[in-house]
Amino acid sequence: MNFIVRKTNEMSRVEKEKICDLFFEVFAIQKTLEDFINQFENTDLGCSYFCLAYDKDKIVGSYAAIPEFYSYFGKSVVFAQSVDTMIKPDYQGNPFTLKKMTNLLYTELTKQNVSFVYGFPNDNIYLIRERVLKWKNIYNLDIYLIPLNLSFISKNLKIFDYILKKIVLLINIFAANSKKSEIPIHRNIIKKNTVFKSKKNKFKAISKSGVQFNYSVKKVKNARVAILSNISPLTKINFEKVVKEMTKFDEVDMISYIGHLNFKPINLFKLYKKNQPKNIRLSGKILREEVVDDRIFDINNWQINPLDFDWSS
């Protein structure tokens, strides 16, 4: 088996298409060449980094990292989000194949001044990343939500949509009503570029009260879910104001926020961990200790952007 580290701008079209084919074989999800370009080439550095495992001319493994500009306690740094980790089914079972790919890629990332690699590993790969790759868990992210319709579950429940809307309206009467002055929550680890390079189903908005926020409408099973992020300035009142305005959206069945909050919003309900549909872990590994220290493993320092999540890795 041969291992090659490449930037996406060094890849041929055929090589990119082979990676897309491997993605479909491993995850049973179609990824087009256009999808590949939007994900890996519309980045802060104009490219992404891959370590590819070859058996002759066949790609049998791929480990990718997307470089991103971050502010780390006021200092400009480059992190990389690990995504689309995959090994062809016939070649799975040996964790050291993945270790070989990651070691080669991390060496290249370190040369490119990337100081931290992170991701949201699923249950299939989390233990491997922790035990073999020496990643450290930062936090199992919380899920907050409020349903706006029930008819997405069954058409027979459509009669209850009207009742649910009245309940949501009542809850919102108590939301964002405080006249108390709040100091905005400041995060010390912030992704600097929050402009969407791929605008598919993603929106930047400003509330009537002047609060900025982003959201994306995603189809989760039969539900149209508006996922909220990047509320600025972030306070409990501002958060509730944004949710209150979004409950008036006709095109969504549910509003959700994924991350970590230091307060309890009135109009979004936090799911117990045992009731979450899946574990959403934020974890990572320091590559340059002279740039990043253990403060990076404190979730209270992070501004999480769930719109950047890659759930397949």
C-alpha positions as semicolon CSV with decimal commas, in nm:
position;residue;x (nm);y (nm);z (nm)
1;M;0,000;0,000;0,000
2;N;0,129;0,344;-0,095
3;F;0,050;0,667;0,093
4;I;0,050;1,010;-0,072
5;V;-0,015;1,354;0,081
6;R;-0,173;1,601;-0,158
7;K;-0,337;1,943;-0,169
8;T;-0,661;1,950;-0,365
9;N;-0,508;2,194;-0,614
10;E;-0,251;1,927;-0,695
11;M;-0,514;1,663;-0,772
12;S;-0,645;1,565;-1,112
13;R;-1,016;1,555;-1,189
14;V;-0,996;1,175;-1,203
15;E;-0,841;1,159;-0,855
16;K;-1,116;1,378;-0,710
17;E;-1,383;1,163;-0,875
18;K;-1,223;0,849;-0,727
19;I;-1,246;1,006;-0,381
20;C;-1,615;1,079;-0,443
21;D;-1,666;0,717;-0,552
22;L;-1,498;0,594;-0,232
23;F;-1,723;0,826;-0,028
24;F;-2,030;0,665;-0,184
25;E;-1,894;0,315;-0,126
26;V;-1,821;0,383;0,243
27;F;-2,111;0,610;0,343
28;A;-2,374;0,532;0,074
29;I;-2,407;0,908;0,014
30;Q;-2,366;1,059;-0,330
31;K;-2,098;1,328;-0,354
32;T;-2,056;1,501;-0,690
33;L;-1,744;1,672;-0,818
34;E;-1,920;2,005;-0,757
35;D;-1,985;1,901;-0,396
36;F;-1,617;1,813;-0,361
37;I;-1,507;2,152;-0,492
38;N;-1,750;2,341;-0,265
39;Q;-1,633;2,147;0,040
40;F;-1,259;2,126;-0,015
41;E;-1,155;2,407;-0,250
42;N;-1,372;2,699;-0,136
43;T;-1,168;2,722;0,184
44;D;-0,975;2,994;0,363
45;L;-0,653;2,879;0,192
46;G;-0,818;2,787;-0,139
47;C;-0,743;2,419;-0,092
48;S;-0,760;2,126;0,152
49;Y;-0,511;1,857;0,249
50;F;-0,549;1,483;0,191
51;C;-0,355;1,171;0,269
52;L;-0,457;0,902;0,022
53;A;-0,390;0,529;0,055
54;Y;-0,333;0,359;-0,281
55;D;-0,331;-0,006;-0,376
56;K;-0,172;0,015;-0,721
57;D;-0,392;0,272;-0,902
58;K;-0,693;0,226;-0,668
59;I;-0,769;0,469;-0,383
60;V;-0,857;0,254;-0,082
61;G;-0,831;0,512;0,197
62;S;-0,864;0,886;0,243
63;Y;-0,809;1,125;0,533
64;A;-0,892;1,491;0,471
65;A;-0,840;1,818;0,659
66;I;-0,994;2,156;0,573
67;P;-0,782;2,457;0,684
68;E;-0,967;2,737;0,862
69;F;-0,867;3,075;1,005
70;Y;-0,940;3,107;1,376
71;S;-0,890;3,367;1,645
72;Y;-0,734;3,196;1,947
73;F;-0,735;3,430;2,249
74;G;-0,687;3,724;2,013
75;K;-0,414;3,555;1,808
76;S;-0,466;3,463;1,442
77;V;-0,407;3,091;1,388
78;V;-0,486;2,816;1,139
79;F;-0,683;2,511;1,251
80;A;-0,794;2,220;1,033
81;Q;-1,124;2,036;1,049
82;S;-1,088;1,663;0,991
83;V;-1,363;1,528;0,766
84;D;-1,457;1,233;0,544
85;T;-1,230;0,977;0,708
86;M;-1,282;0,658;0,508
87;I;-1,124;0,326;0,422
88;K;-1,258;0,089;0,158
89;P;-1,457;-0,193;0,328
90;D;-1,221;-0,468;0,203
91;Y;-0,927;-0,287;0,369
92;Q;-1,087;-0,205;0,703
93;G;-0,992;-0,375;1,030
94;N;-0,636;-0,248;1,068
95;P;-0,636;0,080;1,267
96;F;-0,270;0,138;1,184
97;T;-0,360;0,209;0,822
98;L;-0,549;0,511;0,953
99;K;-0,265;0,595;1,193
100;K;-0,017;0,593;0,904
101;M;-0,239;0,829;0,701
102;T;-0,295;1,068;0,992
103;N;0,073;1,081;1,091
104;L;0,172;1,173;0,737
105;L;-0,103;1,432;0,710
106;Y;-0,034;1,584;1,053
107;T;0,334;1,622;0,960
108;E;0,232;1,817;0,650
109;L;-0,024;2,025;0,840
110;T;0,238;2,118;1,098
111;K;0,472;2,232;0,818
112;Q;0,184;2,448;0,688
113;N;0,152;2,617;1,033
114;V;-0,170;2,437;1,126
115;S;-0,168;2,433;1,507
116;F;-0,477;2,222;1,588
117;V;-0,682;1,956;1,414
118;Y;-1,038;1,895;1,527
119;G;-1,362;1,732;1,423
120;F;-1,693;1,581;1,523
121;P;-1,620;1,205;1,512
122;N;-1,912;0,966;1,488
123;D;-1,951;0,658;1,708
124;N;-1,772;0,437;1,454
125;I;-1,444;0,627;1,463
126;Y;-1,446;0,808;1,799
127;L;-1,263;0,537;1,997
128;I;-1,002;0,497;1,722
129;R;-0,932;0,869;1,725
130;E;-0,906;0,869;2,104
131;R;-0,698;0,554;2,154
132;V;-0,493;0,530;1,834
133;L;-0,467;0,893;1,717
134;K;-0,453;1,039;2,073
135;W;-0,734;1,288;2,023
136;K;-0,891;1,444;2,332
137;N;-1,265;1,500;2,380
138;I;-1,367;1,861;2,441
139;Y;-1,743;1,825;2,491
140;N;-2,044;1,619;2,393
141;L;-2,251;1,897;2,239
142;D;-2,601;1,977;2,359
143;I;-2,910;1,983;2,136
144;Y;-3,179;2,246;2,192
145;L;-3,501;2,248;1,992
146;I;-3,863;2,351;1,967
147;P;-4,116;2,187;1,731
148;L;-4,342;2,415;1,526
149;N;-4,543;2,142;1,351
150;L;-4,631;1,781;1,416
151;S;-4,770;1,697;1,073
152;F;-4,420;1,606;0,948
153;I;-4,452;1,294;1,168
154;S;-4,792;1,200;1,027
155;K;-5,059;1,381;0,826
156;N;-5,304;1,263;1,089
157;L;-5,140;1,504;1,334
158;K;-5,202;1,811;1,120
159;I;-5,498;1,907;1,339
160;F;-5,252;1,957;1,627
161;D;-5,030;2,201;1,433
162;Y;-5,264;2,490;1,517
163;I;-5,262;2,399;1,888
164;L;-4,882;2,369;1,889
165;K;-4,843;2,711;1,729
166;K;-5,058;2,863;2,003
167;I;-4,840;2,698;2,268
168;V;-4,525;2,833;2,102
169;L;-4,687;3,178;2,086
170;L;-4,760;3,159;2,458
171;I;-4,403;3,055;2,541
172;N;-4,268;3,344;2,336
173;I;-4,468;3,591;2,545
174;F;-4,228;3,514;2,831
175;A;-3,918;3,508;2,611
176;A;-3,687;3,810;2,573
177;N;-3,903;4,016;2,805
178;S;-3,640;4,112;3,059
179;K;-3,530;4,475;3,076
180;K;-3,216;4,367;3,259
181;S;-2,890;4,472;3,093
182;E;-2,675;4,177;2,990
183;I;-2,304;4,157;2,918
184;P;-2,251;3,969;2,588
185;I;-2,080;3,633;2,621
186;H;-1,729;3,646;2,480
187;R;-1,569;3,337;2,332
188;N;-1,192;3,311;2,292
189;I;-1,184;3,052;2,012
190;I;-1,374;3,185;1,713
191;K;-1,378;3,090;1,348
192;K;-1,290;3,413;1,170
193;N;-1,458;3,353;0,835
194;T;-1,831;3,305;0,888
195;V;-1,927;3,405;0,532
196;F;-2,082;3,111;0,349
197;K;-1,877;3,014;0,048
198;S;-2,143;2,762;-0,048
199;K;-2,481;2,923;0,008
200;K;-2,693;2,612;-0,041
201;N;-2,969;2,628;0,222
202;K;-2,760;2,868;0,433
203;F;-2,862;3,220;0,527
204;K;-2,723;3,523;0,706
205;A;-2,986;3,738;0,872
206;I;-3,041;4,033;1,102
207;S;-3,330;4,029;1,346
208;K;-3,568;4,320;1,391
209;S;-3,379;4,410;1,707
210;G;-3,047;4,424;1,518
211;V;-2,907;4,088;1,633
212;Q;-2,703;3,911;1,365
213;F;-2,734;3,536;1,317
214;N;-2,698;3,255;1,065
215;Y;-2,921;2,957;1,001
216;S;-2,953;2,666;0,764
217;V;-3,265;2,468;0,676
218;K;-3,187;2,097;0,664
219;K;-3,409;1,797;0,595
220;V;-3,382;1,555;0,887
221;K;-3,592;1,251;0,799
222;N;-3,925;1,418;0,716
223;A;-3,872;1,735;0,920
224;R;-3,748;2,071;0,787
225;V;-3,516;2,184;1,065
226;A;-3,378;2,538;1,091
227;I;-3,038;2,511;1,261
228;L;-2,933;2,834;1,431
229;S;-2,577;2,964;1,479
230;N;-2,350;3,268;1,523
231;I;-2,583;3,489;1,729
232;S;-2,406;3,822;1,778
233;P;-2,392;3,979;2,027
234;L;-2,467;3,662;2,223
235;T;-2,686;3,712;2,530
236;K;-2,978;3,515;2,667
237;I;-3,222;3,790;2,562
238;N;-3,077;3,817;2,210
239;F;-3,085;3,440;2,171
240;E;-3,452;3,427;2,269
241;K;-3,535;3,718;2,036
242;V;-3,386;3,535;1,739
243;V;-3,570;3,211;1,822
244;K;-3,892;3,410;1,867
245;E;-3,861;3,557;1,518
246;M;-3,771;3,221;1,364
247;T;-4,084;3,056;1,509
248;K;-4,276;3,267;1,258
249;F;-4,106;3,094;0,963
250;D;-4,362;2,897;0,764
251;E;-4,109;2,680;0,584
252;V;-3,973;2,496;0,889
253;D;-4,110;2,229;1,123
254;M;-3,855;2,270;1,398
255;I;-3,586;2,510;1,524
256;S;-3,264;2,369;1,668
257;Y;-2,938;2,489;1,818
258;I;-2,639;2,257;1,866
259;G;-2,350;2,355;2,088
260;H;-2,299;2,478;2,443
261;L;-2,484;2,759;2,622
262;N;-2,415;2,916;2,961
263;F;-2,784;2,995;3,005
264;K;-3,124;2,827;2,964
265;P;-3,333;2,983;2,688
266;I;-3,707;2,992;2,757
267;N;-3,815;2,911;2,403
268;L;-3,578;2,625;2,319
269;F;-3,574;2,301;2,515
270;K;-3,255;2,110;2,592
271;L;-3,263;1,738;2,518
272;Y;-3,128;1,502;2,780
273;K;-2,816;1,327;2,650
274;K;-2,991;0,990;2,661
275;N;-3,267;1,126;2,434
276;Q;-3,035;1,274;2,172
277;P;-3,060;1,092;1,836
278;K;-2,680;1,072;1,823
279;N;-2,371;1,173;2,017
280;I;-2,218;1,492;1,880
281;R;-1,863;1,512;2,008
282;L;-1,619;1,797;1,957
283;S;-1,265;1,666;1,995
284;G;-0,919;1,734;1,862
285;K;-0,541;1,715;1,885
286;I;-0,279;1,987;1,934
287;L;-0,019;1,990;1,656
288;R;0,188;2,292;1,765
289;E;0,218;2,329;2,141
290;E;0,405;2,659;2,107
291;V;0,089;2,812;1,956
292;V;-0,200;2,630;2,128
293;D;-0,226;2,512;2,490
294;D;-0,475;2,313;2,698
295;R;-0,722;2,603;2,710
296;I;-0,841;2,472;2,377
297;F;-1,002;2,175;2,554
298;D;-1,237;2,399;2,756
299;I;-1,575;2,417;2,578
300;N;-1,648;2,754;2,742
301;N;-1,381;2,907;2,519
302;W;-1,538;2,786;2,193
303;Q;-1,788;2,958;1,968
304;I;-1,943;2,655;1,800
305;N;-2,079;2,681;1,446
306;P;-2,301;2,377;1,380
307;L;-2,341;2,479;1,015
308;D;-1,980;2,368;0,961
309;F;-2,036;2,016;1,092
310;D;-1,948;1,718;0,879
311;W;-2,142;1,420;1,013
312;S;-1,978;1,151;0,801
313;S;-1,627;1,166;0,952
